């Protein structure tokens, strides 16, 4: 699941999150750890322009700091950047941060990457917004090297060129998984030929089969035998009868009925689903998470 509190866009934030803070994040993370969730995710925005602040808010925790903080409070759950806009930073800087996170968390990092969408953010940081796709393509290649086993990684590209520069600690994992976010044709291509996984962004159920088929076809054409981990973001969920208005698109009801609906994603070829629960308080959220882990997940 994507963590609440750490990003508070009006598209999905619940009212109680505005007054929440670090202690609440720890409780949510520990609940996820106990309840069998696969990963916790944190977003990446450096600064939000005033024209977007009303819709997006300016509450966007730094993903490396947030995931490292929660790594110390958990034992099993994996830690995903969903997604890191890695084109905003030099790949050696990104590699230093995320290699350290993987080292400190005993190998629980999943590096989710994306192109970004806020022009002013790129402009303020001196990054190239118009060529962000091209930048991301090479940045993934550079990160593959910089997060590999070699203490002195080497990369020679059109944008970045480095060798003979040592970075330790190395990641705990032999290969840090790189999942590519986004649902544009370019993002699906990038996930197919450069990623270990794909994180779609807002694809409805009826669009996913076509997208997954294209992902597989592109991967086969590129000669990559290892299958990509295919993700999906589900509709909002509520386990049980809510007794309050949870929204027209929310899936609510008996655990077995929810599981039956969610199993449709597996039938499409999806390997992991990212879930979000409607809630009016921290305790209602953690109760929902625990109920999902105990009563819905076993049916998946």
PDB file of C-alpha atoms in Angstrom, residues 68-246:
ATOM      1  CA  UNK A  68      14.535   4.743   6.310  1.00  0.00           C
ATOM      2  CA  UNK A  69      12.593   5.967   9.349  1.00  0.00           C
ATOM      3  CA  UNK A  70      10.037   3.188   8.902  1.00  0.00           C
ATOM      4  CA  UNK A  71      12.681   0.557   8.162  1.00  0.00           C
ATOM      5  CA  UNK A  72      13.832   0.933  11.765  1.00  0.00           C
ATOM      6  CA  UNK A  73      10.264   0.360  13.006  1.00  0.00           C
ATOM      7  CA  UNK A  74       9.564  -2.758  10.913  1.00  0.00           C
ATOM      8  CA  UNK A  75      11.145  -6.131  10.232  1.00  0.00           C
ATOM      9  CA  UNK A  76       9.676  -7.743   7.112  1.00  0.00           C
ATOM     10  CA  UNK A  77       7.664  -5.392   4.901  1.00  0.00           C
ATOM     11  CA  UNK A  78       9.480  -4.109   1.801  1.00  0.00           C
ATOM     12  CA  UNK A  79      10.089  -0.415   1.105  1.00  0.00           C
ATOM     13  CA  UNK A  80       9.084   1.053  -2.265  1.00  0.00           C
ATOM     14  CA  UNK A  81       9.634   4.502  -3.723  1.00  0.00           C
ATOM     15  CA  UNK A  82       6.446   5.024  -5.718  1.00  0.00           C
ATOM     16  CA  UNK A  83       7.867   6.748  -7.520  1.00  0.00           C
ATOM     17  CA  UNK A  84      11.251   8.422  -7.233  1.00  0.00           C
ATOM     18  CA  UNK A  85      11.676  11.117  -9.876  1.00  0.00           C
ATOM     19  CA  UNK A  86      15.294  10.112 -10.373  1.00  0.00           C
ATOM     20  CA  UNK A  87      15.853  12.504 -13.278  1.00  0.00           C
ATOM     21  CA  UNK A  88      15.904  15.372 -10.777  1.00  0.00           C
ATOM     22  CA  UNK A  89      19.196  14.156  -9.303  1.00  0.00           C
ATOM     23  CA  UNK A  90      22.536  12.828 -10.455  1.00  0.00           C
ATOM     24  CA  UNK A  91      22.416   9.005 -10.420  1.00  0.00           C
ATOM     25  CA  UNK A  92      25.384   8.776  -8.057  1.00  0.00           C
ATOM     26  CA  UNK A  93      23.450  10.862  -5.518  1.00  0.00           C
ATOM     27  CA  UNK A  94      20.368   8.657  -5.936  1.00  0.00           C
ATOM     28  CA  UNK A  95      22.493   5.512  -5.694  1.00  0.00           C
ATOM     29  CA  UNK A  96      24.176   6.698  -2.482  1.00  0.00           C
ATOM     30  CA  UNK A  97      20.793   7.354  -0.842  1.00  0.00           C
ATOM     31  CA  UNK A  98      19.018   4.175  -1.893  1.00  0.00           C
ATOM     32  CA  UNK A  99      22.030   1.862  -1.478  1.00  0.00           C
ATOM     33  CA  UNK A 100      22.300   3.094   2.105  1.00  0.00           C
ATOM     34  CA  UNK A 101      18.568   2.529   2.616  1.00  0.00           C
ATOM     35  CA  UNK A 102      18.847  -1.024   1.278  1.00  0.00           C
ATOM     36  CA  UNK A 103      21.870  -1.663   3.493  1.00  0.00           C
ATOM     37  CA  UNK A 104      20.169  -0.313   6.624  1.00  0.00           C
ATOM     38  CA  UNK A 105      16.945  -2.249   5.954  1.00  0.00           C
ATOM     39  CA  UNK A 106      18.716  -5.580   5.282  1.00  0.00           C
ATOM     40  CA  UNK A 107      17.724  -5.653   1.624  1.00  0.00           C
ATOM     41  CA  UNK A 108      14.098  -4.516   1.645  1.00  0.00           C
ATOM     42  CA  UNK A 109      14.264  -1.773  -1.001  1.00  0.00           C
ATOM     43  CA  UNK A 110      12.270  -1.736  -4.226  1.00  0.00           C
ATOM     44  CA  UNK A 111      13.304   1.269  -6.324  1.00  0.00           C
ATOM     45  CA  UNK A 112      10.265   2.596  -8.145  1.00  0.00           C
ATOM     46  CA  UNK A 113      11.129   5.268 -10.713  1.00  0.00           C
ATOM     47  CA  UNK A 114       9.144   7.651 -12.895  1.00  0.00           C
ATOM     48  CA  UNK A 115       9.563  10.568 -15.258  1.00  0.00           C
ATOM     49  CA  UNK A 116       7.770  13.254 -13.206  1.00  0.00           C
ATOM     50  CA  UNK A 117       5.086  15.698 -14.310  1.00  0.00           C
ATOM     51  CA  UNK A 118       5.625  19.124 -12.687  1.00  0.00           C
ATOM     52  CA  UNK A 119       7.596  21.494 -14.984  1.00  0.00           C
ATOM     53  CA  UNK A 120       8.354  24.074 -12.296  1.00  0.00           C
ATOM     54  CA  UNK A 121       9.984  21.437 -10.113  1.00  0.00           C
ATOM     55  CA  UNK A 122      12.405  20.521 -12.888  1.00  0.00           C
ATOM     56  CA  UNK A 123      13.095  24.171 -13.716  1.00  0.00           C
ATOM     57  CA  UNK A 124      13.895  25.074 -10.098  1.00  0.00           C
ATOM     58  CA  UNK A 125      16.376  22.196  -9.837  1.00  0.00           C
ATOM     59  CA  UNK A 126      18.007  22.836 -13.209  1.00  0.00           C
ATOM     60  CA  UNK A 127      16.657  19.574 -14.690  1.00  0.00           C
ATOM     61  CA  UNK A 128      15.351  19.135 -18.239  1.00  0.00           C
ATOM     62  CA  UNK A 129      11.581  18.670 -18.190  1.00  0.00           C
ATOM     63  CA  UNK A 130      11.092  18.378 -21.951  1.00  0.00           C
ATOM     64  CA  UNK A 131      13.675  15.595 -22.243  1.00  0.00           C
ATOM     65  CA  UNK A 132      12.747  13.884 -18.974  1.00  0.00           C
ATOM     66  CA  UNK A 133      11.940  10.567 -20.680  1.00  0.00           C
ATOM     67  CA  UNK A 134      15.344  10.427 -22.358  1.00  0.00           C
ATOM     68  CA  UNK A 135      16.997  11.421 -19.076  1.00  0.00           C
ATOM     69  CA  UNK A 136      15.110   8.706 -17.187  1.00  0.00           C
ATOM     70  CA  UNK A 137      16.122   6.020 -19.688  1.00  0.00           C
ATOM     71  CA  UNK A 138      19.823   6.708 -19.177  1.00  0.00           C
ATOM     72  CA  UNK A 139      19.415   7.280 -15.448  1.00  0.00           C
ATOM     73  CA  UNK A 140      18.004   3.762 -15.060  1.00  0.00           C
ATOM     74  CA  UNK A 141      21.058   2.365 -16.859  1.00  0.00           C
ATOM     75  CA  UNK A 142      23.385   4.410 -14.654  1.00  0.00           C
ATOM     76  CA  UNK A 143      21.566   3.286 -11.514  1.00  0.00           C
ATOM     77  CA  UNK A 144      21.818  -0.355 -12.546  1.00  0.00           C
ATOM     78  CA  UNK A 145      25.574   0.077 -12.484  1.00  0.00           C
ATOM     79  CA  UNK A 146      25.736   2.269  -9.394  1.00  0.00           C
ATOM     80  CA  UNK A 147      23.492  -0.095  -7.366  1.00  0.00           C
ATOM     81  CA  UNK A 148      25.300  -3.223  -8.525  1.00  0.00           C
ATOM     82  CA  UNK A 149      27.978  -5.260  -6.761  1.00  0.00           C
ATOM     83  CA  UNK A 150      30.981  -3.170  -7.828  1.00  0.00           C
ATOM     84  CA  UNK A 151      32.319  -0.789  -5.214  1.00  0.00           C
ATOM     85  CA  UNK A 152      33.610   1.355  -8.089  1.00  0.00           C
ATOM     86  CA  UNK A 153      30.696   1.437 -10.558  1.00  0.00           C
ATOM     87  CA  UNK A 154      31.195   2.480 -14.157  1.00  0.00           C
ATOM     88  CA  UNK A 155      28.834   4.161 -16.610  1.00  0.00           C
ATOM     89  CA  UNK A 156      29.562   5.972 -19.858  1.00  0.00           C
ATOM     90  CA  UNK A 157      26.565   7.624 -21.478  1.00  0.00           C
ATOM     91  CA  UNK A 158      25.447  10.770 -23.236  1.00  0.00           C
ATOM     92  CA  UNK A 159      24.373  12.478 -20.020  1.00  0.00           C
ATOM     93  CA  UNK A 160      26.403  10.849 -17.266  1.00  0.00           C
ATOM     94  CA  UNK A 161      29.954   9.565 -17.236  1.00  0.00           C
ATOM     95  CA  UNK A 162      31.642   8.087 -14.194  1.00  0.00           C
ATOM     96  CA  UNK A 163      34.195   5.467 -13.157  1.00  0.00           C
ATOM     97  CA  UNK A 164      36.830   5.055 -10.467  1.00  0.00           C
ATOM     98  CA  UNK A 165      34.537   6.539  -7.789  1.00  0.00           C
ATOM     99  CA  UNK A 166      33.833   4.198  -4.879  1.00  0.00           C
ATOM    100  CA  UNK A 167      30.565   4.053  -2.958  1.00  0.00           C
ATOM    101  CA  UNK A 168      29.998   2.069   0.190  1.00  0.00           C
ATOM    102  CA  UNK A 169      27.945   0.706   1.821  1.00  0.00           C
ATOM    103  CA  UNK A 170      26.756  -1.431  -1.078  1.00  0.00           C
ATOM    104  CA  UNK A 171      23.119  -2.550  -1.249  1.00  0.00           C
ATOM    105  CA  UNK A 172      22.343  -5.693   0.745  1.00  0.00           C
ATOM    106  CA  UNK A 173      20.555  -7.171  -2.275  1.00  0.00           C
ATOM    107  CA  UNK A 174      22.529  -8.655  -5.144  1.00  0.00           C
ATOM    108  CA  UNK A 175      20.113  -6.887  -7.507  1.00  0.00           C
ATOM    109  CA  UNK A 176      17.876  -4.047  -6.349  1.00  0.00           C
ATOM    110  CA  UNK A 177      14.514  -4.412  -8.151  1.00  0.00           C
ATOM    111  CA  UNK A 178      13.666  -1.432 -10.353  1.00  0.00           C
ATOM    112  CA  UNK A 179       9.963  -0.940 -11.030  1.00  0.00           C
ATOM    113  CA  UNK A 180       8.908   1.680 -13.580  1.00  0.00           C
ATOM    114  CA  UNK A 181       5.825   3.790 -12.907  1.00  0.00           C
ATOM    115  CA  UNK A 182       3.423   5.328 -15.395  1.00  0.00           C
ATOM    116  CA  UNK A 183       0.850   4.303 -17.985  1.00  0.00           C
ATOM    117  CA  UNK A 184       1.809   6.331 -21.053  1.00  0.00           C
ATOM    118  CA  UNK A 185       3.111   4.403 -24.071  1.00  0.00           C
ATOM    119  CA  UNK A 186       6.634   5.586 -23.213  1.00  0.00           C
ATOM    120  CA  UNK A 187       6.316   4.423 -19.595  1.00  0.00           C
ATOM    121  CA  UNK A 188       5.057   0.964 -20.596  1.00  0.00           C
ATOM    122  CA  UNK A 189       7.916   0.641 -23.099  1.00  0.00           C
ATOM    123  CA  UNK A 190      10.395   1.712 -20.427  1.00  0.00           C
ATOM    124  CA  UNK A 191       9.004  -0.810 -17.947  1.00  0.00           C
ATOM    125  CA  UNK A 192       9.193  -3.547 -20.574  1.00  0.00           C
ATOM    126  CA  UNK A 193      12.780  -3.008 -21.718  1.00  0.00           C
ATOM    127  CA  UNK A 194      14.444  -1.491 -18.643  1.00  0.00           C
ATOM    128  CA  UNK A 195      12.439  -2.471 -15.570  1.00  0.00           C
ATOM    129  CA  UNK A 196      11.979  -5.487 -13.338  1.00  0.00           C
ATOM    130  CA  UNK A 197       8.380  -4.429 -12.767  1.00  0.00           C
ATOM    131  CA  UNK A 198       5.625  -2.078 -13.875  1.00  0.00           C
ATOM    132  CA  UNK A 199       3.563   0.253 -11.682  1.00  0.00           C
ATOM    133  CA  UNK A 200       0.581   1.526 -13.692  1.00  0.00           C
ATOM    134  CA  UNK A 201      -0.822   4.918 -12.862  1.00  0.00           C
ATOM    135  CA  UNK A 202      -4.603   5.104 -12.829  1.00  0.00           C
ATOM    136  CA  UNK A 203      -5.389   2.408 -15.399  1.00  0.00           C
ATOM    137  CA  UNK A 204      -8.990   1.196 -14.969  1.00  0.00           C
ATOM    138  CA  UNK A 205      -9.589  -2.542 -14.983  1.00  0.00           C
ATOM    139  CA  UNK A 206     -10.837  -2.651 -18.550  1.00  0.00           C
ATOM    140  CA  UNK A 207      -7.617  -1.065 -19.853  1.00  0.00           C
ATOM    141  CA  UNK A 208      -5.150  -3.266 -17.998  1.00  0.00           C
ATOM    142  CA  UNK A 209      -5.273  -6.413 -20.181  1.00  0.00           C
ATOM    143  CA  UNK A 210      -4.291  -4.449 -23.290  1.00  0.00           C
ATOM    144  CA  UNK A 211      -1.493  -2.674 -21.414  1.00  0.00           C
ATOM    145  CA  UNK A 212      -0.175  -5.938 -19.948  1.00  0.00           C
ATOM    146  CA  UNK A 213      -0.225  -7.616 -23.355  1.00  0.00           C
ATOM    147  CA  UNK A 214       1.814  -4.744 -24.822  1.00  0.00           C
ATOM    148  CA  UNK A 215       4.268  -4.905 -21.921  1.00  0.00           C
ATOM    149  CA  UNK A 216       4.832  -8.630 -22.477  1.00  0.00           C
ATOM    150  CA  UNK A 217       5.155  -8.226 -26.244  1.00  0.00           C
ATOM    151  CA  UNK A 218       7.737  -5.457 -25.937  1.00  0.00           C
ATOM    152  CA  UNK A 219       9.696  -7.454 -23.397  1.00  0.00           C
ATOM    153  CA  UNK A 220       9.756 -10.512 -25.635  1.00  0.00           C
ATOM    154  CA  UNK A 221      10.828  -8.405 -28.629  1.00  0.00           C
ATOM    155  CA  UNK A 222      13.694  -7.031 -26.526  1.00  0.00           C
ATOM    156  CA  UNK A 223      14.820 -10.598 -25.813  1.00  0.00           C
ATOM    157  CA  UNK A 224      14.273 -10.355 -22.045  1.00  0.00           C
ATOM    158  CA  UNK A 225      13.332 -13.781 -20.689  1.00  0.00           C
ATOM    159  CA  UNK A 226      12.709 -12.787 -17.070  1.00  0.00           C
ATOM    160  CA  UNK A 227       9.038 -11.799 -16.632  1.00  0.00           C
ATOM    161  CA  UNK A 228       8.286  -8.330 -15.265  1.00  0.00           C
ATOM    162  CA  UNK A 229       6.366  -7.973 -12.013  1.00  0.00           C
ATOM    163  CA  UNK A 230       3.039  -6.442 -13.059  1.00  0.00           C
ATOM    164  CA  UNK A 231       1.263  -4.215 -10.554  1.00  0.00           C
ATOM    165  CA  UNK A 232      -2.138  -2.571 -10.342  1.00  0.00           C
ATOM    166  CA  UNK A 233      -3.719   0.067  -8.137  1.00  0.00           C
ATOM    167  CA  UNK A 234      -7.125  -1.174  -7.029  1.00  0.00           C
ATOM    168  CA  UNK A 235     -10.272   0.765  -6.354  1.00  0.00           C
ATOM    169  CA  UNK A 236     -10.548   2.152  -2.797  1.00  0.00           C
ATOM    170  CA  UNK A 237     -11.521  -0.592  -0.334  1.00  0.00           C
ATOM    171  CA  UNK A 238     -13.551  -1.004   2.829  1.00  0.00           C
ATOM    172  CA  UNK A 239     -13.710  -4.369   4.569  1.00  0.00           C
ATOM    173  CA  UNK A 240     -17.251  -4.940   5.876  1.00  0.00           C
ATOM    174  CA  UNK A 241     -20.279  -2.682   5.730  1.00  0.00           C
ATOM    175  CA  UNK A 242     -19.069   0.898   6.211  1.00  0.00           C
ATOM    176  CA  UNK A 243     -22.187   2.582   7.602  1.00  0.00           C
ATOM    177  CA  UNK A 244     -20.993   5.846   6.056  1.00  0.00           C
ATOM    178  CA  UNK A 245     -20.563   7.147   2.529  1.00  0.00           C
ATOM    179  CA  UNK A 246     -17.272   5.735   1.256  1.00  0.00           C
TER     180      UNK A 246
END
